[in-house]
Short mmCIF file of C-alpha atoms in Angstrom, two decimals:
data_model
loop_
_atom_site.label_atom_id
_atom_site.label_comp_id
_atom_site.label_asym_id
_atom_site.label_seq_id
_atom_site.Cartn_x
_atom_site.Cartn_y
_atom_site.Cartn_z
CA UNK A 1 126.79 143.39 140.85
CA UNK A 2 123.60 141.31 140.02
CA UNK A 3 122.58 141.59 136.51
CA UNK A 4 119.85 140.08 134.08
CA UNK A 5 120.08 139.71 130.62
CA UNK A 6 117.54 138.96 128.07
CA UNK A 7 119.02 138.96 124.84
CA UNK A 8 116.28 139.12 122.67
CA UNK A 9 114.05 142.14 122.32
CA UNK A 10 111.36 140.61 120.26
CA UNK A 11 110.41 137.16 119.77
CA UNK A 12 107.86 135.90 117.00
CA UNK A 13 106.79 132.59 116.93
CA UNK A 14 103.52 130.61 114.98
CA UNK A 15 101.10 129.18 117.13
CA UNK A 16 101.78 125.54 118.07
CA UNK A 17 105.34 126.07 117.63
CA UNK A 18 107.66 125.65 120.84
CA UNK A 19 108.86 129.12 122.35
CA UNK A 20 111.91 129.71 124.71
CA UNK A 21 112.68 132.86 125.99
CA UNK A 22 115.96 133.33 127.52
CA UNK A 23 117.72 134.61 130.64
CA UNK A 24 120.98 134.83 132.31
CA UNK A 25 122.12 136.22 135.43
CA UNK A 26 124.92 137.01 137.02
CA UNK A 27 124.67 137.40 141.24
CA UNK A 28 127.29 136.18 143.83
CA UNK A 29 124.84 134.94 146.09
CA UNK A 30 122.13 132.12 145.76
CA UNK A 31 119.59 133.04 143.20
CA UNK A 32 115.95 133.25 143.40
CA UNK A 33 114.59 134.02 139.80
CA UNK A 34 111.08 134.97 138.70
CA UNK A 35 109.15 135.36 135.64
CA UNK A 36 107.04 138.20 135.15
CA UNK A 37 104.83 138.97 132.25
CA UNK A 38 102.75 141.87 131.13
CA UNK A 39 99.85 141.04 128.88
CA UNK A 40 98.50 143.93 126.86
CA UNK A 41 96.92 146.63 128.84
CA UNK A 42 97.17 144.59 132.17
CA UNK A 43 99.48 145.06 135.04
CA UNK A 44 102.51 143.54 135.46
CA UNK A 45 102.20 139.90 137.34
CA UNK A 46 104.13 136.77 138.53
CA UNK A 47 104.43 133.93 135.90
CA UNK A 48 106.22 131.73 137.90
CA UNK A 49 109.07 131.40 140.21
CA UNK A 50 112.13 128.71 140.18
CA UNK A 51 111.69 127.43 144.04
CA UNK A 52 108.01 126.56 143.45
CA UNK A 53 109.04 124.53 139.86
CA UNK A 54 105.80 124.61 138.79
CA UNK A 55 104.42 124.97 135.33
CA UNK A 56 102.01 127.88 134.89
CA UNK A 57 99.68 128.23 131.68
CA UNK A 58 102.26 125.38 130.20
CA UNK A 59 105.14 127.46 130.75
CA UNK A 60 108.05 125.91 132.76
CA UNK A 61 111.63 127.10 133.63
CA UNK A 62 114.80 125.47 135.27
CA UNK A 63 117.41 126.93 137.03
CA UNK A 64 120.74 126.07 135.63
CA UNK A 65 123.46 127.47 138.09
CA UNK A 66 126.32 126.34 135.73
CA UNK A 67 125.32 128.01 132.94
CA UNK A 68 123.42 131.06 135.00
CA UNK A 69 120.36 130.55 133.22
CA UNK A 70 116.67 130.57 133.82
CA UNK A 71 115.05 130.07 130.08
CA UNK A 72 111.32 130.11 130.09
CA UNK A 73 110.08 127.58 127.79
CA UNK A 74 106.36 126.33 126.37
CA UNK A 75 106.19 123.62 123.86
CA UNK A 76 103.22 124.91 122.07
CA UNK A 77 102.67 128.54 121.71
CA UNK A 78 99.33 129.94 121.81
CA UNK A 79 98.03 133.29 120.49
CA UNK A 80 96.87 134.51 124.25
CA UNK A 81 100.82 134.02 125.17
CA UNK A 82 101.72 137.21 123.38
CA UNK A 83 102.87 139.52 126.00
CA UNK A 84 105.98 140.94 127.38
CA UNK A 85 108.24 138.72 129.50
CA UNK A 86 110.47 140.03 132.44
CA UNK A 87 113.12 137.80 133.89
CA UNK A 88 113.79 139.00 137.39
CA UNK A 89 116.32 138.10 140.31
CA UNK A 90 115.47 138.54 144.03
CA UNK A 91 118.34 139.98 145.84
CA UNK A 92 116.61 140.85 148.97
CA UNK A 93 113.32 141.85 150.45
CA UNK A 94 110.85 143.40 147.53
CA UNK A 95 114.16 144.34 145.59
CA UNK A 96 114.10 142.74 142.27
CA UNK A 97 116.65 143.28 139.61
CA UNK A 98 114.63 143.03 136.06
CA UNK A 99 115.93 142.12 132.53
CA UNK A 100 114.91 144.48 129.87
CA UNK A 101 112.12 142.28 128.72
CA UNK A 102 110.98 140.11 125.39
CA UNK A 103 108.26 140.93 123.59
CA UNK A 104 106.44 137.50 122.68
CA UNK A 105 104.35 137.67 119.72
CA UNK A 106 102.46 134.57 118.72
CA UNK A 107 100.82 134.52 115.09
CA UNK A 108 97.98 132.61 113.95
CA UNK B 1 90.36 141.87 147.65
CA UNK B 2 91.52 144.99 145.85
CA UNK B 3 94.56 145.21 143.74
CA UNK B 4 97.32 147.74 144.55
CA UNK B 5 95.92 151.05 143.53
CA UNK B 6 98.02 154.26 142.22
CA UNK B 7 97.25 157.93 142.10
CA UNK B 8 97.24 159.90 139.73
CA UNK B 9 97.50 157.69 136.77
CA UNK B 10 98.44 160.48 134.70
CA UNK B 11 100.35 163.63 135.25
CA UNK B 12 102.43 166.59 133.79
CA UNK B 13 104.88 168.56 135.44
CA UNK B 14 107.64 171.02 134.20
CA UNK B 15 111.21 170.98 135.04
CA UNK B 16 111.83 171.98 138.57
CA UNK B 17 108.43 171.35 139.91
CA UNK B 18 108.29 168.40 142.49
CA UNK B 19 105.48 165.66 142.54
CA UNK B 20 103.84 162.99 144.75
CA UNK B 21 102.66 159.88 143.93
CA UNK B 22 100.51 157.84 145.79
CA UNK B 23 100.39 154.00 146.59
CA UNK B 24 97.68 152.15 148.25
CA UNK B 25 98.86 148.12 148.91
CA UNK B 26 96.72 145.08 149.00
CA UNK B 27 94.80 144.97 152.26
CA UNK B 28 97.18 143.19 154.57
CA UNK B 29 100.30 143.78 153.00
CA UNK B 30 102.93 145.92 154.85
CA UNK B 31 105.49 145.91 152.54
CA UNK B 32 105.43 148.35 149.79
CA UNK B 33 108.41 148.71 146.95
CA UNK B 34 108.71 151.41 144.06
CA UNK B 35 110.16 150.92 140.64
CA UNK B 36 110.72 153.45 137.54
CA UNK B 37 110.14 151.81 134.26
CA UNK B 38 111.74 154.01 131.20
CA UNK B 39 112.23 152.66 127.78
CA UNK B 40 115.91 152.97 128.01
CA UNK B 41 116.54 151.65 131.52
CA UNK B 42 113.81 149.30 131.84
CA UNK B 43 112.19 148.61 135.23
CA UNK B 44 114.58 149.79 138.23
CA UNK B 45 114.35 149.64 141.63
CA UNK B 46 113.63 152.58 143.79
CA UNK B 47 112.92 151.95 147.42
CA UNK B 48 110.74 149.50 149.73
CA UNK B 49 109.22 149.88 152.95
CA UNK B 50 107.76 147.93 155.64
CA UNK B 51 106.04 148.80 158.82
CA UNK B 52 107.18 152.72 158.00
CA UNK B 53 110.62 152.08 157.69
CA UNK B 54 112.68 151.98 154.48
CA UNK B 55 114.30 148.79 153.83
CA UNK B 56 116.06 149.13 150.73
CA UNK B 57 116.85 151.87 148.55
CA UNK B 58 117.97 151.70 144.85
CA UNK B 59 120.65 153.57 142.78
CA UNK B 60 118.73 156.81 142.31
CA UNK B 61 119.62 160.51 143.65
CA UNK B 62 118.40 162.14 146.96
CA UNK B 63 115.54 163.61 144.78
CA UNK B 64 114.08 160.72 145.30
CA UNK B 65 112.31 160.14 148.41
CA UNK B 66 109.35 158.01 150.00
CA UNK B 67 107.61 157.24 153.38
CA UNK B 68 104.92 154.86 154.57
CA UNK B 69 102.10 155.64 156.88
CA UNK B 70 100.98 153.31 159.65
CA UNK B 71 97.89 151.90 157.40
CA UNK B 72 100.79 150.81 154.98
CA UNK B 73 99.76 153.13 152.30
CA UNK B 74 103.25 154.93 150.64
CA UNK B 75 103.87 158.11 148.94
CA UNK B 76 106.75 158.90 147.17
CA UNK B 77 108.23 162.26 146.29
CA UNK B 78 110.53 163.58 143.46
CA UNK B 79 111.81 167.00 143.81
CA UNK B 80 113.42 169.20 141.50
CA UNK B 81 111.95 167.38 138.50
CA UNK B 82 114.32 167.02 135.43
CA UNK B 83 113.53 165.68 131.88
CA UNK B 84 114.85 162.43 132.73
CA UNK B 85 112.41 161.56 135.48
CA UNK B 86 109.62 161.25 132.84
CA UNK B 87 108.65 157.43 133.09
CA UNK B 88 105.95 154.61 134.78
CA UNK B 89 106.31 154.67 138.20
CA UNK B 90 105.29 151.46 139.63
CA UNK B 91 104.39 150.35 143.14
CA UNK B 92 104.39 146.93 144.24
CA UNK B 93 103.17 145.43 147.52
CA UNK B 94 104.07 141.98 149.13
CA UNK B 95 102.75 139.74 151.91
CA UNK B 96 105.37 139.12 154.41
CA UNK B 97 104.79 135.20 154.18
CA UNK B 98 105.21 135.56 150.71
CA UNK B 99 108.03 133.91 148.96
CA UNK B 100 108.87 136.73 146.94
CA UNK B 101 105.63 137.35 144.58
CA UNK B 102 105.26 141.12 144.27
CA UNK B 103 101.58 142.72 143.23
CA UNK B 104 101.79 145.47 141.04
CA UNK B 105 99.72 148.62 140.49
CA UNK B 106 99.16 149.94 136.85
CA UNK B 107 101.36 152.76 137.63
CA UNK B 108 101.44 156.66 137.19
CA UNK B 109 102.89 157.59 134.37
CA UNK B 110 104.72 161.03 134.74
CA UNK B 111 105.62 163.24 131.99
CA UNK B 112 108.01 166.56 132.70
CA UNK B 113 108.18 169.24 130.13
#
């Protein structure tokens, strides 16, 4: 069965420090992975997807099939990055399996 | 374009009652999916509709049902409410051409007393 694990529920860093949000998955098929973000009082929205191999707001994420991981990274965290981050695995259509989320706090 | 709109935003029901939640997708989006969000279980997939047909269903009891209309608007219904049904119900829509991005509504927060 598919599963997404985000081991850290809370992560706190200082402004300017590197940040890495961990995500591991379990899936027998070819994975399609996403990071969604929810800023305070805003709706859940897509941050980036592994297929695009893009950098959004300074964040990148590389799919490592050997380690079944899709960690989200940013070299220099900003206060506006404080939010709830969800890793998600697409299994079919609009069906996403979400991790439990990591609440990131960037302190000044 | 207007975003995904969900109504009502908040509602309180008692055990045994039923509830209907509504979702209007982004104009042009024909795929609508529903998710339940709770502190204990996180975000869990309920079902997906495309062109008025259910394409996918999550692991929820039959008390949870949904439908989609010809204008792509969707409703979900929960019958015989239980305390554990208290949750934020999120609707998301998707463009068929999309590579998987879901656009979420703000949710309907249901409290069951």
